[in-house]
């Protein structure tokens, strides 16, 4: 369960202060598929960054399976993120000078998978995104879509419980995008991975059980497929 409690995020100070997230509260049950939608600049990426521990909220908290995420420090935070979460973000955070293998191996190094098992896990993840032939290619030499697939391989290599994906198919042709989404939804079905996806793609959003709609840093509505459990968007106590 992921609980977002009264989360606010303000960028800048004083007269330059900008409220990117304004008192957001909702909760997501384990194993759910959730689309975060809304116009450009509405705060979707900021919300994902805060929910995944990449950024800190200015106010409020994010609680994952009873643990307050932003209270974790240093190595505890790194370890929690590397073992429990996968990330596919708009700026891929790919190391251009490292090979595909090195890029995908990073979460395994942080989580401490035995060295003998790492190469096999990396190859399996690269195979799933059809990049097995690029194991030793420098990430900087990949095409845009290949970089995106590399980011996806890195996000799934550890079999995380939660995958955060910010426009995961934004740079892909529709056939490749479709395959990637089938892969992510497949992980949801087979392993119960919670999927949280920012998307402008209506079809993709409709495939998710729930939709959180953002407008000017607030959640405006949420829709939910029938029989998919409850997404509580009500206020939670401070
Ligand atoms: N580091 C920052 N400093 C100041 N303002 C920022 C910063 N990062 C984001 N913002 C502002 O916060 C708002 C929300 O940005 P965010 O990136 O979350 O939007 P988004 O919904 O993901 O948009 P898009 O669909 O274009 O990716 C925007 O108005 C943006 O300009
Ligand atoms: Mg964004």
CSV table of C-alpha atoms and ligand atoms in Angstrom, one decimal:
chain,number,residue,atom,x,y,z
A,1,UNK,CA,0.0,0.0,0.0
A,2,UNK,CA,1.3,3.4,-0.9
A,3,UNK,CA,-0.2,6.3,1.0
A,4,UNK,CA,0.3,9.9,-0.2
A,5,UNK,CA,-0.6,12.1,2.8
A,6,UNK,CA,-1.2,15.8,2.3
A,7,UNK,CA,1.8,16.1,0.1
A,8,UNK,CA,2.9,19.6,-1.0
A,9,UNK,CA,6.0,20.5,-3.1
A,10,UNK,CA,7.0,24.1,-3.5
A,11,UNK,CA,9.9,25.0,-5.8
A,12,UNK,CA,11.9,28.2,-5.2
A,13,UNK,CA,11.6,30.7,-2.4
A,14,UNK,CA,9.6,33.8,-1.5
A,15,UNK,CA,8.5,35.8,-4.6
A,16,UNK,CA,9.8,33.0,-6.8
A,17,UNK,CA,7.9,30.3,-4.9
A,18,UNK,CA,5.9,28.0,-7.1
A,19,UNK,CA,3.4,25.4,-5.8
A,20,UNK,CA,3.9,22.3,-7.9
A,21,UNK,CA,1.9,20.0,-5.6
A,22,UNK,CA,-0.8,21.3,-3.4
A,23,UNK,CA,-2.0,19.1,-0.5
A,24,UNK,CA,-2.4,15.8,-2.4
A,25,UNK,CA,-3.8,12.8,-0.6
A,26,UNK,CA,-4.6,9.3,-2.0
A,27,UNK,CA,-3.7,5.7,-1.4
A,28,UNK,CA,-2.9,2.9,-3.8
A,29,UNK,CA,-3.4,-0.7,-2.8
A,30,UNK,CA,-0.6,-3.2,-3.5
A,31,UNK,CA,-0.9,-4.7,-7.0
A,32,UNK,CA,-3.0,-1.9,-8.5
A,33,UNK,CA,-2.4,-0.3,-11.9
A,34,UNK,CA,-2.7,3.5,-11.8
A,35,UNK,CA,-2.5,6.1,-14.5
A,36,UNK,CA,-1.6,9.7,-13.5
A,37,UNK,CA,-2.9,12.0,-16.2
A,38,UNK,CA,-3.2,15.7,-16.8
A,39,UNK,CA,-1.8,18.6,-18.9
A,40,UNK,CA,1.8,19.4,-19.3
A,41,UNK,CA,3.0,21.3,-16.2
A,42,UNK,CA,0.2,20.0,-13.9
A,43,UNK,CA,2.7,18.2,-11.5
A,44,UNK,CA,2.7,14.6,-12.7
A,45,UNK,CA,6.4,14.1,-12.8
A,46,UNK,CA,6.9,16.0,-9.5
A,47,UNK,CA,4.4,13.7,-7.9
A,48,UNK,CA,6.2,10.6,-9.2
A,49,UNK,CA,9.5,11.9,-8.0
A,50,UNK,CA,8.2,12.6,-4.5
A,51,UNK,CA,6.4,9.2,-4.3
A,52,UNK,CA,9.5,7.3,-5.3
A,53,UNK,CA,11.9,9.1,-3.0
A,54,UNK,CA,13.8,10.9,-5.7
A,55,UNK,CA,12.6,14.2,-4.4
A,56,UNK,CA,11.3,15.3,-1.0
A,57,UNK,CA,7.9,16.8,-0.3
A,58,UNK,CA,7.9,20.3,1.2
A,59,UNK,CA,5.0,19.2,3.4
A,60,UNK,CA,3.2,15.9,4.1
A,61,UNK,CA,4.5,12.4,3.8
A,62,UNK,CA,4.6,9.3,1.6
A,63,UNK,CA,4.1,6.0,3.5
A,64,UNK,CA,4.9,2.7,1.7
A,65,UNK,CA,3.8,-0.5,3.5
A,66,UNK,CA,3.8,1.4,6.8
A,67,UNK,CA,7.2,3.0,6.3
A,68,UNK,CA,7.6,6.7,6.0
A,69,UNK,CA,9.7,6.9,2.9
A,70,UNK,CA,11.4,10.3,3.5
A,71,UNK,CA,12.5,9.3,7.0
A,72,UNK,CA,14.8,6.7,5.5
A,73,UNK,CA,18.4,8.0,5.4
A,74,UNK,CA,21.3,7.5,3.1
A,75,UNK,CA,22.0,3.8,2.5
A,76,UNK,CA,18.6,2.8,3.9
A,77,UNK,CA,16.8,4.9,1.3
A,78,UNK,CA,19.1,3.7,-1.5
A,79,UNK,CA,18.5,0.1,-0.6
A,80,UNK,CA,14.8,0.5,-0.2
A,81,UNK,CA,14.6,2.1,-3.6
A,82,UNK,CA,16.9,-0.3,-5.3
A,83,UNK,CA,15.2,-3.5,-4.0
A,84,UNK,CA,11.5,-2.4,-3.9
A,85,UNK,CA,11.1,0.1,-6.8
A,86,UNK,CA,11.8,0.4,-10.5
A,87,UNK,CA,11.9,3.7,-12.3
A,88,UNK,CA,11.4,4.7,-15.9
A,89,UNK,CA,11.6,8.5,-15.8
A,90,UNK,CA,11.4,11.2,-18.5
A,91,UNK,CA,15.1,12.0,-18.2
A,92,UNK,CA,16.4,8.4,-18.3
A,93,UNK,CA,19.3,8.9,-15.9
A,94,UNK,CA,21.3,6.6,-18.0
A,95,UNK,CA,25.1,6.6,-17.8
A,96,UNK,CA,26.1,7.3,-21.4
A,97,UNK,CA,29.7,6.2,-20.9
A,98,UNK,CA,28.8,2.9,-19.5
A,99,UNK,CA,27.7,-0.2,-21.4
A,100,UNK,CA,24.1,-1.4,-21.3
A,101,UNK,CA,25.2,-4.2,-19.0
A,102,UNK,CA,26.7,-1.8,-16.5
A,103,UNK,CA,23.6,0.4,-16.6
A,104,UNK,CA,21.2,-2.4,-15.9
A,105,UNK,CA,23.5,-4.0,-13.3
A,106,UNK,CA,23.4,-0.9,-11.1
A,107,UNK,CA,20.3,-1.7,-9.0
A,108,UNK,CA,21.7,-5.2,-8.5
A,109,UNK,CA,24.9,-3.8,-7.1
A,110,UNK,CA,23.0,-1.6,-4.7
A,111,UNK,CA,20.7,-4.4,-3.5
A,112,UNK,CA,23.7,-6.7,-3.1
A,113,UNK,CA,22.6,-9.6,-5.4
A,114,UNK,CA,25.5,-12.1,-5.4
A,115,UNK,CA,28.0,-11.2,-8.2
A,116,UNK,CA,27.6,-14.7,-9.8
A,117,UNK,CA,23.9,-14.1,-10.4
A,118,UNK,CA,24.2,-10.5,-11.8
A,119,UNK,CA,25.1,-11.1,-15.4
A,120,UNK,CA,22.3,-13.6,-15.9
A,121,UNK,CA,19.7,-11.3,-14.4
A,122,UNK,CA,20.9,-8.4,-16.6
A,123,UNK,CA,20.8,-10.5,-19.7
A,124,UNK,CA,17.3,-11.7,-18.9
A,125,UNK,CA,16.1,-8.1,-18.4
A,126,UNK,CA,17.8,-6.9,-21.7
A,127,UNK,CA,16.2,-9.8,-23.5
A,128,UNK,CA,12.8,-8.8,-22.3
A,129,UNK,CA,13.2,-5.4,-23.9
A,130,UNK,CA,14.9,-6.9,-27.0
A,131,UNK,CA,18.3,-5.4,-26.4
A,132,UNK,CA,20.2,-8.6,-25.7
A,133,UNK,CA,22.5,-7.9,-28.6
A,134,UNK,CA,23.5,-4.5,-27.1
A,135,UNK,CA,25.0,-5.9,-23.8
A,136,UNK,CA,28.4,-4.4,-24.4
A,137,UNK,CA,27.3,-1.3,-26.3
A,138,UNK,CA,27.8,2.1,-24.6
A,139,UNK,CA,24.4,3.5,-23.6
A,140,UNK,CA,25.3,6.8,-25.2
A,141,UNK,CA,25.4,5.2,-28.6
A,142,UNK,CA,21.8,3.9,-28.4
A,143,UNK,CA,18.9,5.5,-30.2
A,144,UNK,CA,16.3,7.3,-28.2
A,145,UNK,CA,13.8,4.4,-28.2
A,146,UNK,CA,16.6,2.0,-27.3
A,147,UNK,CA,17.6,4.2,-24.4
A,148,UNK,CA,14.1,4.1,-23.2
A,149,UNK,CA,14.0,0.4,-23.4
A,150,UNK,CA,17.3,0.2,-21.5
A,151,UNK,CA,15.8,2.3,-18.8
A,152,UNK,CA,12.9,-0.2,-18.7
A,153,UNK,CA,15.4,-3.1,-18.4
A,154,UNK,CA,17.0,-1.4,-15.5
A,155,UNK,CA,13.6,-0.8,-13.9
A,156,UNK,CA,12.6,-4.4,-14.0
A,157,UNK,CA,15.9,-6.2,-13.4
A,158,UNK,CA,15.4,-6.5,-9.6
A,159,UNK,CA,11.7,-7.6,-9.9
A,160,UNK,CA,10.6,-4.6,-7.8
A,161,UNK,CA,7.2,-4.4,-6.1
A,162,UNK,CA,6.4,-1.0,-7.5
A,163,UNK,CA,7.3,0.4,-10.9
A,164,UNK,CA,7.1,4.1,-11.5
A,165,UNK,CA,6.9,5.0,-15.2
A,166,UNK,CA,6.8,8.5,-16.5
A,167,UNK,CA,5.7,8.5,-20.2
A,168,UNK,CA,7.3,5.0,-20.7
A,169,UNK,CA,6.3,4.8,-24.3
A,170,UNK,CA,6.8,8.5,-25.2
A,171,UNK,CA,9.8,7.8,-27.5
A,172,UNK,CA,8.7,4.6,-29.0
A,173,UNK,CA,6.8,3.7,-32.1
A,174,UNK,CA,3.4,2.2,-31.4
A,175,UNK,CA,4.3,-1.4,-32.0
A,176,UNK,CA,7.3,-1.2,-29.6
A,177,UNK,CA,5.3,0.9,-27.1
A,178,UNK,CA,2.6,-1.8,-27.2
A,179,UNK,CA,5.2,-4.5,-26.4
A,180,UNK,CA,6.7,-2.6,-23.5
A,181,UNK,CA,3.3,-2.0,-22.0
A,182,UNK,CA,2.4,-5.6,-22.4
A,183,UNK,CA,5.6,-6.4,-20.6
A,184,UNK,CA,4.7,-4.0,-17.7
A,185,UNK,CA,1.1,-5.2,-17.4
A,186,UNK,CA,2.4,-8.8,-17.6
A,187,UNK,CA,4.6,-8.1,-14.5
A,188,UNK,CA,1.6,-6.7,-12.8
A,189,UNK,CA,-0.4,-9.9,-13.6
A,190,UNK,CA,2.2,-12.5,-12.9
A,191,UNK,CA,4.1,-10.9,-9.9
A,192,UNK,CA,1.5,-8.5,-8.6
A,193,UNK,CA,3.8,-5.5,-9.3
A,194,UNK,CA,2.1,-2.2,-8.5
A,195,UNK,CA,2.2,0.0,-11.7
A,196,UNK,CA,2.1,3.8,-11.5
A,197,UNK,CA,2.2,5.3,-15.0
A,198,UNK,CA,2.2,8.9,-16.1
A,199,UNK,CA,0.8,9.0,-19.6
A,200,UNK,CA,-0.9,11.3,-22.2
A,201,UNK,CA,-2.0,8.2,-24.0
A,202,UNK,CA,-5.8,7.7,-23.4
A,203,UNK,CA,-5.7,4.0,-24.4
A,204,UNK,CA,-2.9,3.3,-22.0
A,205,UNK,CA,-4.6,5.2,-19.2
A,206,UNK,CA,-7.8,3.3,-19.9
A,207,UNK,CA,-5.9,0.0,-19.4
A,208,UNK,CA,-5.2,0.9,-15.8
A,209,UNK,CA,-7.6,0.1,-13.1
A,210,UNK,CA,-7.5,3.7,-11.7
A,211,UNK,CA,-6.8,7.2,-13.0
A,212,UNK,CA,-5.6,10.1,-11.0
A,213,UNK,CA,-6.2,13.4,-12.9
A,214,UNK,CA,-3.9,16.3,-12.0
A,215,UNK,CA,-4.6,20.0,-12.6
A,216,UNK,CA,-2.4,22.8,-11.4
A,217,UNK,CA,-0.8,20.7,-8.7
A,218,UNK,CA,-4.0,19.2,-7.4
A,219,UNK,CA,-5.9,16.0,-8.0
A,220,UNK,CA,-9.2,16.9,-9.5
A,221,UNK,CA,-10.9,13.6,-10.1
A,222,UNK,CA,-10.3,10.0,-10.1
A,223,UNK,CA,-12.0,7.4,-12.1
A,224,UNK,CA,-12.0,3.7,-11.4
A,225,UNK,CA,-13.0,0.6,-13.3
A,226,UNK,CA,-15.7,-1.4,-11.6
A,227,UNK,CA,-14.6,-4.1,-9.2
A,228,UNK,CA,-11.1,-2.9,-9.0
A,229,UNK,CA,-11.1,-2.1,-5.3
A,230,UNK,CA,-11.2,1.4,-3.8
A,231,UNK,CA,-8.8,4.2,-4.5
A,232,UNK,CA,-9.2,6.5,-1.6
A,233,UNK,CA,-8.8,10.0,-2.7
A,234,UNK,CA,-10.4,11.5,0.3
A,235,UNK,CA,-8.6,13.7,2.8
A,236,UNK,CA,-6.4,11.9,5.3
A,237,UNK,CA,-5.6,13.3,8.7
A,238,UNK,CA,-2.5,15.4,9.1
B,1,LIG,N1,13.1,22.4,-10.3
B,1,LIG,C1,12.0,23.1,-10.6
B,1,LIG,N2,12.1,24.4,-10.2
B,1,LIG,C2,11.0,25.2,-10.4
B,1,LIG,N3,9.8,24.8,-11.0
B,1,LIG,C3,9.8,23.5,-11.3
B,1,LIG,C4,10.8,22.6,-11.2
B,1,LIG,N4,10.5,21.4,-11.6
B,1,LIG,C5,9.2,21.6,-12.1
B,1,LIG,N5,8.8,22.8,-11.9
B,1,LIG,C6,7.4,23.3,-12.2
B,1,LIG,O1,6.5,22.6,-11.6
B,1,LIG,C7,5.3,22.4,-12.4
B,1,LIG,C8,5.1,20.9,-12.6
B,1,LIG,O2,6.1,20.3,-13.3
B,1,LIG,P1,6.1,18.7,-13.6
B,1,LIG,O3,7.4,18.4,-14.3
B,1,LIG,O4,5.7,17.9,-12.5
B,1,LIG,O5,4.9,18.7,-14.7
B,1,LIG,P2,4.3,17.5,-15.6
B,1,LIG,O6,2.9,17.4,-15.2
B,1,LIG,O7,5.2,16.3,-15.4
B,1,LIG,O8,4.5,18.0,-17.1
B,1,LIG,P3,4.8,17.2,-18.4
B,1,LIG,O9,3.6,16.5,-18.9
B,1,LIG,O10,5.2,18.4,-19.4
B,1,LIG,O11,6.0,16.3,-18.2
B,1,LIG,C9,5.7,23.0,-13.8
B,1,LIG,O12,5.0,24.3,-13.8
B,1,LIG,C10,7.2,23.2,-13.7
B,1,LIG,O13,7.6,24.3,-14.4
B,2,LIG,MG1,6.5,15.3,-16.6
